mmCIF file of C-alpha atoms in Angstrom:
data_model
loop_
_atom_site.group_PDB
_atom_site.id
_atom_site.type_symbol
_atom_site.label_atom_id
_atom_site.label_comp_id
_atom_site.label_asym_id
_atom_site.label_seq_id
_atom_site.Cartn_x
_atom_site.Cartn_y
_atom_site.Cartn_z
ATOM 1 C CA MET A 1 -14.659 1.585 -13.270
ATOM 2 C CA GLY A 2 -12.550 -0.623 -15.837
ATOM 3 C CA PHE A 3 -9.342 -2.086 -16.372
ATOM 4 C CA ILE A 4 -5.983 0.176 -16.673
ATOM 5 C CA CYS A 5 -3.253 -0.425 -18.866
ATOM 6 C CA PRO A 6 -0.160 -0.717 -16.310
ATOM 7 C CA GLU A 7 2.147 0.770 -19.119
ATOM 8 C CA CYS A 8 0.334 3.786 -20.370
ATOM 9 C CA ARG A 9 -2.481 3.959 -17.932
ATOM 10 C CA VAL A 10 -5.259 4.150 -20.456
ATOM 11 C CA ALA A 11 -8.489 2.689 -19.203
ATOM 12 C CA GLN A 12 -10.335 -0.015 -20.815
ATOM 13 C CA ARG A 13 -13.761 -1.335 -20.505
ATOM 14 C CA SER A 14 -13.009 -5.089 -19.981
ATOM 15 C CA GLN A 15 -10.193 -7.473 -19.409
ATOM 16 C CA LEU A 16 -10.543 -8.495 -23.244
ATOM 17 C CA ALA A 17 -10.303 -4.784 -24.341
ATOM 18 C CA LEU A 18 -7.077 -4.445 -22.134
ATOM 19 C CA MET A 19 -5.462 -7.425 -23.247
ATOM 20 C CA GLU A 20 -5.897 -6.447 -26.962
ATOM 21 C CA HIS A 21 -4.643 -2.958 -26.266
ATOM 22 C CA TYR A 22 -1.706 -4.348 -24.605
ATOM 23 C CA ASP A 23 -1.012 -6.845 -27.224
ATOM 24 C CA THR A 24 -1.496 -4.236 -29.862
ATOM 25 C CA MET A 25 0.828 -1.347 -28.226
ATOM 26 C CA HIS A 26 3.192 -3.186 -25.610
ATOM 27 C CA ALA A 27 3.778 -6.701 -26.571
ATOM 28 C CA PRO A 28 7.267 -7.613 -27.712
ATOM 29 C CA THR A 29 7.746 -8.042 -31.754
ATOM 30 C CA THR A 30 8.952 -11.662 -31.812
ATOM 31 C CA SER A 31 7.632 -13.861 -34.346
ATOM 32 C CA SER A 32 7.891 -17.166 -32.355
ATOM 33 C CA GLN A 33 4.572 -18.782 -31.634
ATOM 34 C CA ASP A 34 5.520 -19.884 -28.011
ATOM 35 C CA THR A 35 5.126 -16.010 -27.291
ATOM 36 C CA ARG A 36 2.528 -15.066 -29.302
ATOM 37 C CA GLN A 37 -0.751 -13.663 -27.548
ATOM 38 C CA PRO A 38 -3.986 -13.839 -28.921
ATOM 39 C CA SER A 39 -4.839 -10.202 -30.981
ATOM 40 C CA SER A 40 -8.566 -10.690 -31.145
ATOM 41 C CA ARG A 41 -11.500 -11.421 -28.934
ATOM 42 C CA ARG A 42 -12.214 -14.628 -31.101
ATOM 43 C CA ASP A 43 -8.835 -15.891 -30.091
ATOM 44 C CA LEU A 44 -9.614 -15.482 -26.552
ATOM 45 C CA VAL A 45 -13.161 -16.613 -26.157
ATOM 46 C CA PRO A 46 -13.697 -19.870 -28.082
ATOM 47 C CA SER A 47 -16.947 -20.187 -30.228
ATOM 48 C CA SER A 48 -19.756 -22.278 -29.088
ATOM 49 C CA HIS A 49 -18.790 -25.043 -31.740
ATOM 50 C CA GLU A 50 -15.067 -25.170 -30.330
ATOM 51 C CA ARG A 51 -16.158 -25.500 -26.745
ATOM 52 C CA GLY A 52 -18.102 -28.518 -27.824
ATOM 53 C CA THR A 53 -15.064 -30.647 -28.796
ATOM 54 C CA THR A 54 -12.730 -31.736 -26.321
ATOM 55 C CA THR A 55 -9.145 -31.485 -26.408
ATOM 56 C CA SER A 56 -6.411 -33.895 -25.164
ATOM 57 C CA SER A 57 -4.479 -33.201 -22.150
ATOM 58 C CA SER A 58 -1.325 -32.489 -23.778
ATOM 59 C CA GLU A 59 -2.749 -29.693 -26.077
ATOM 60 C CA ARG A 60 -4.181 -28.141 -22.820
ATOM 61 C CA HIS A 61 -0.773 -28.241 -20.860
ATOM 62 C CA SER A 62 1.016 -26.780 -24.263
ATOM 63 C CA HIS A 63 -0.927 -23.605 -23.197
ATOM 64 C CA THR A 64 0.356 -23.413 -19.609
ATOM 65 C CA ASP A 65 3.873 -22.877 -18.197
ATOM 66 C CA ALA A 66 5.220 -24.545 -15.003
ATOM 67 C CA ASP A 67 3.327 -22.781 -12.661
ATOM 68 C CA GLY A 68 -0.012 -23.392 -14.519
ATOM 69 C CA LEU A 69 -0.501 -20.102 -15.875
ATOM 70 C CA SER A 70 -1.694 -19.482 -19.588
ATOM 71 C CA VAL A 71 0.223 -16.981 -21.497
ATOM 72 C CA ASP A 72 -2.140 -14.554 -21.308
ATOM 73 C CA GLN A 73 -2.071 -14.779 -17.641
ATOM 74 C CA ARG A 74 1.847 -14.863 -17.556
ATOM 75 C CA ALA A 75 1.818 -11.693 -19.628
ATOM 76 C CA PHE A 76 -0.575 -9.887 -17.684
ATOM 77 C CA LEU A 77 1.142 -10.691 -14.401
ATOM 78 C CA ASP A 78 4.604 -9.607 -16.053
ATOM 79 C CA ALA A 79 2.918 -6.179 -17.210
ATOM 80 C CA LEU A 80 1.822 -5.631 -13.216
ATOM 81 C CA ALA A 81 5.145 -6.772 -11.847
ATOM 82 C CA PRO A 82 6.919 -3.224 -12.159
ATOM 83 C CA GLN A 83 3.683 -1.714 -10.752
ATOM 84 C CA LEU A 84 3.795 -4.223 -7.762
ATOM 85 C CA LEU A 85 7.354 -3.711 -6.964
ATOM 86 C CA GLU A 86 6.952 0.078 -6.998
ATOM 87 C CA MET A 87 3.894 -0.321 -4.407
ATOM 88 C CA LYS A 88 6.389 -2.994 -2.285
ATOM 89 C CA GLN A 89 8.833 -0.443 -2.109
ATOM 90 C CA ALA A 90 6.324 2.705 -1.268
ATOM 91 C CA SER A 91 4.753 0.414 1.550
ATOM 92 C CA ARG A 92 8.441 -0.696 3.008
ATOM 93 C CA ALA A 93 8.920 3.245 3.279
ATOM 94 C CA ILE A 94 5.631 4.116 4.800
ATOM 95 C CA GLY A 95 6.551 1.158 7.303
ATOM 96 C CA ASN A 96 9.699 2.586 8.070
ATOM 97 C CA ALA A 97 8.385 6.100 8.640
ATOM 98 C CA LEU A 98 5.697 4.420 11.017
ATOM 99 C CA ASP A 99 8.326 2.840 12.930
ATOM 100 C CA HIS A 100 10.714 5.951 13.464
ATOM 101 C CA HIS A 101 7.350 7.825 14.458
ATOM 102 C CA ASN A 102 6.291 5.458 17.048
ATOM 103 C CA ALA A 103 9.780 5.394 18.451
ATOM 104 C CA GLN A 104 9.620 9.148 18.732
ATOM 105 C CA LEU A 105 6.288 8.939 20.481
ATOM 106 C CA ASP A 106 7.800 6.316 23.119
ATOM 107 C CA ARG A 107 10.486 8.620 23.608
ATOM 108 C CA LEU A 108 8.099 11.507 24.401
ATOM 109 C CA ASP A 109 5.722 9.034 26.268
ATOM 110 C CA ALA A 110 8.923 8.366 28.565
ATOM 111 C CA LYS A 111 9.986 12.040 28.898
ATOM 112 C CA SER A 112 6.613 13.033 29.774
ATOM 113 C CA ASP A 113 6.425 10.384 32.569
ATOM 114 C CA LYS A 114 9.556 11.472 33.991
ATOM 115 C CA ALA A 115 8.657 15.246 33.889
ATOM 116 C CA LYS A 116 5.607 14.245 35.928
ATOM 117 C CA ASP A 117 7.451 12.173 38.375
ATOM 118 C CA ASP A 118 9.684 15.301 38.721
ATOM 119 C CA MET A 119 6.973 17.501 39.082
ATOM 120 C CA ARG A 120 5.764 15.376 42.351
ATOM 121 C CA LEU A 121 9.146 15.372 43.902
ATOM 122 C CA VAL A 122 9.293 19.212 43.617
ATOM 123 C CA THR A 123 5.774 19.381 45.016
ATOM 124 C CA ALA A 124 6.699 17.121 47.948
ATOM 125 C CA LYS A 125 9.629 19.138 48.593
ATOM 126 C CA ALA A 126 8.129 22.457 48.475
ATOM 127 C CA ILE A 127 5.496 21.059 50.636
ATOM 128 C CA ASN A 128 8.189 19.855 53.164
ATOM 129 C CA LEU A 129 9.915 23.728 52.702
ATOM 130 C CA THR A 130 7.008 25.383 53.451
ATOM 131 C CA HIS A 131 5.194 23.167 56.063
ATOM 132 C CA THR A 132 1.976 23.941 54.717
ATOM 133 C CA SER A 133 -0.521 21.856 53.058
ATOM 134 C CA MET A 134 -0.815 23.616 49.784
ATOM 135 C CA THR A 135 -2.008 21.782 46.852
ATOM 136 C CA ILE A 136 -0.327 21.809 43.662
ATOM 137 C CA ASP A 137 -2.325 20.469 40.735
ATOM 138 C CA VAL A 138 0.258 19.144 38.153
ATOM 139 C CA GLN A 139 -0.836 19.827 34.717
ATOM 140 C CA PHE A 140 1.063 18.935 31.444
ATOM 141 C CA ARG A 141 0.623 19.819 27.785
ATOM 142 C CA CYS A 142 2.311 18.476 24.858
ATOM 143 C CA ALA A 143 1.855 19.372 21.132
ATOM 144 C CA LEU A 144 2.875 17.354 18.652
ATOM 145 C CA GLN A 145 4.148 18.997 15.325
ATOM 146 C CA GLU A 146 4.386 17.451 11.934
ATOM 147 C CA GLN A 147 8.161 17.622 10.855
ATOM 148 C CA HIS A 148 7.945 18.478 7.282
ATOM 149 C CA SER A 149 4.734 20.635 7.075
ATOM 150 C CA ARG A 150 5.212 22.034 10.667
ATOM 151 C CA ARG A 151 1.553 21.894 11.457
ATOM 152 C CA PHE A 152 0.393 20.836 14.877
ATOM 153 C CA LEU A 153 -1.998 17.914 15.804
ATOM 154 C CA THR A 154 -5.140 19.102 17.222
ATOM 155 C CA PRO A 155 -8.323 17.429 18.102
ATOM 156 C CA THR A 156 -11.572 17.868 16.196
ATOM 157 C CA SER A 157 -15.181 17.961 17.494
ATOM 158 C CA HIS A 158 -15.776 14.225 16.381
ATOM 159 C CA GLY A 159 -12.632 13.273 18.179
ATOM 160 C CA ASP A 160 -10.082 12.434 15.334
ATOM 161 C CA PRO A 161 -6.968 14.200 15.718
ATOM 162 C CA VAL A 162 -6.055 16.094 12.292
ATOM 163 C CA PHE A 163 -2.896 18.347 11.511
ATOM 164 C CA ARG A 164 -3.659 22.129 10.991
#
C-alpha cells in the first residue's frame, strides 16, 4: 500500500520517506530550532551507538510537547487535520441525509398502514352492502425511487435491493 502525503497526494513507500518528502516539500521555512524537523533518515532513526547511550529525562522531554507528542508526530497530525475535518463534515452530511431518508421511510410506512386499514374498512362496508360473503384480498405495492437519479429500488436474485 504505502503512505500518501496529505498535501499533494503523492504515495511514499514508508513513513520515513513520507516524513522526508513532507519536510522537503511542505514544511514551513522557519529557521528556529524548535520547529525544525529532521530532514534525513539518520535524524529520524538513531544509530546503534546513539541507542546505547542514555539521555537525561530533560533531554527526552525537550522533544515532546504538552500532549506528549514529538515534533514529528505533531507535524504529521497537523498535516492530517484538514483531511480529518473534511471527512468529519462529509460524515455529518451523510448522517443528516440518512436521518432525512429514515423520516421519509417512516412517513411512507405510516401512510401504507393507513391505506391498508382503509382498504379493510372499505371491504367490510362492501360486504355489508352486498350481503354476500365475497373475499377481497388486499394487495399493496410500493415503489421506492431515488430522488436525484430517478432510479427505482428493485430486489436482486441474492436478496439485496439495488437502485436500477
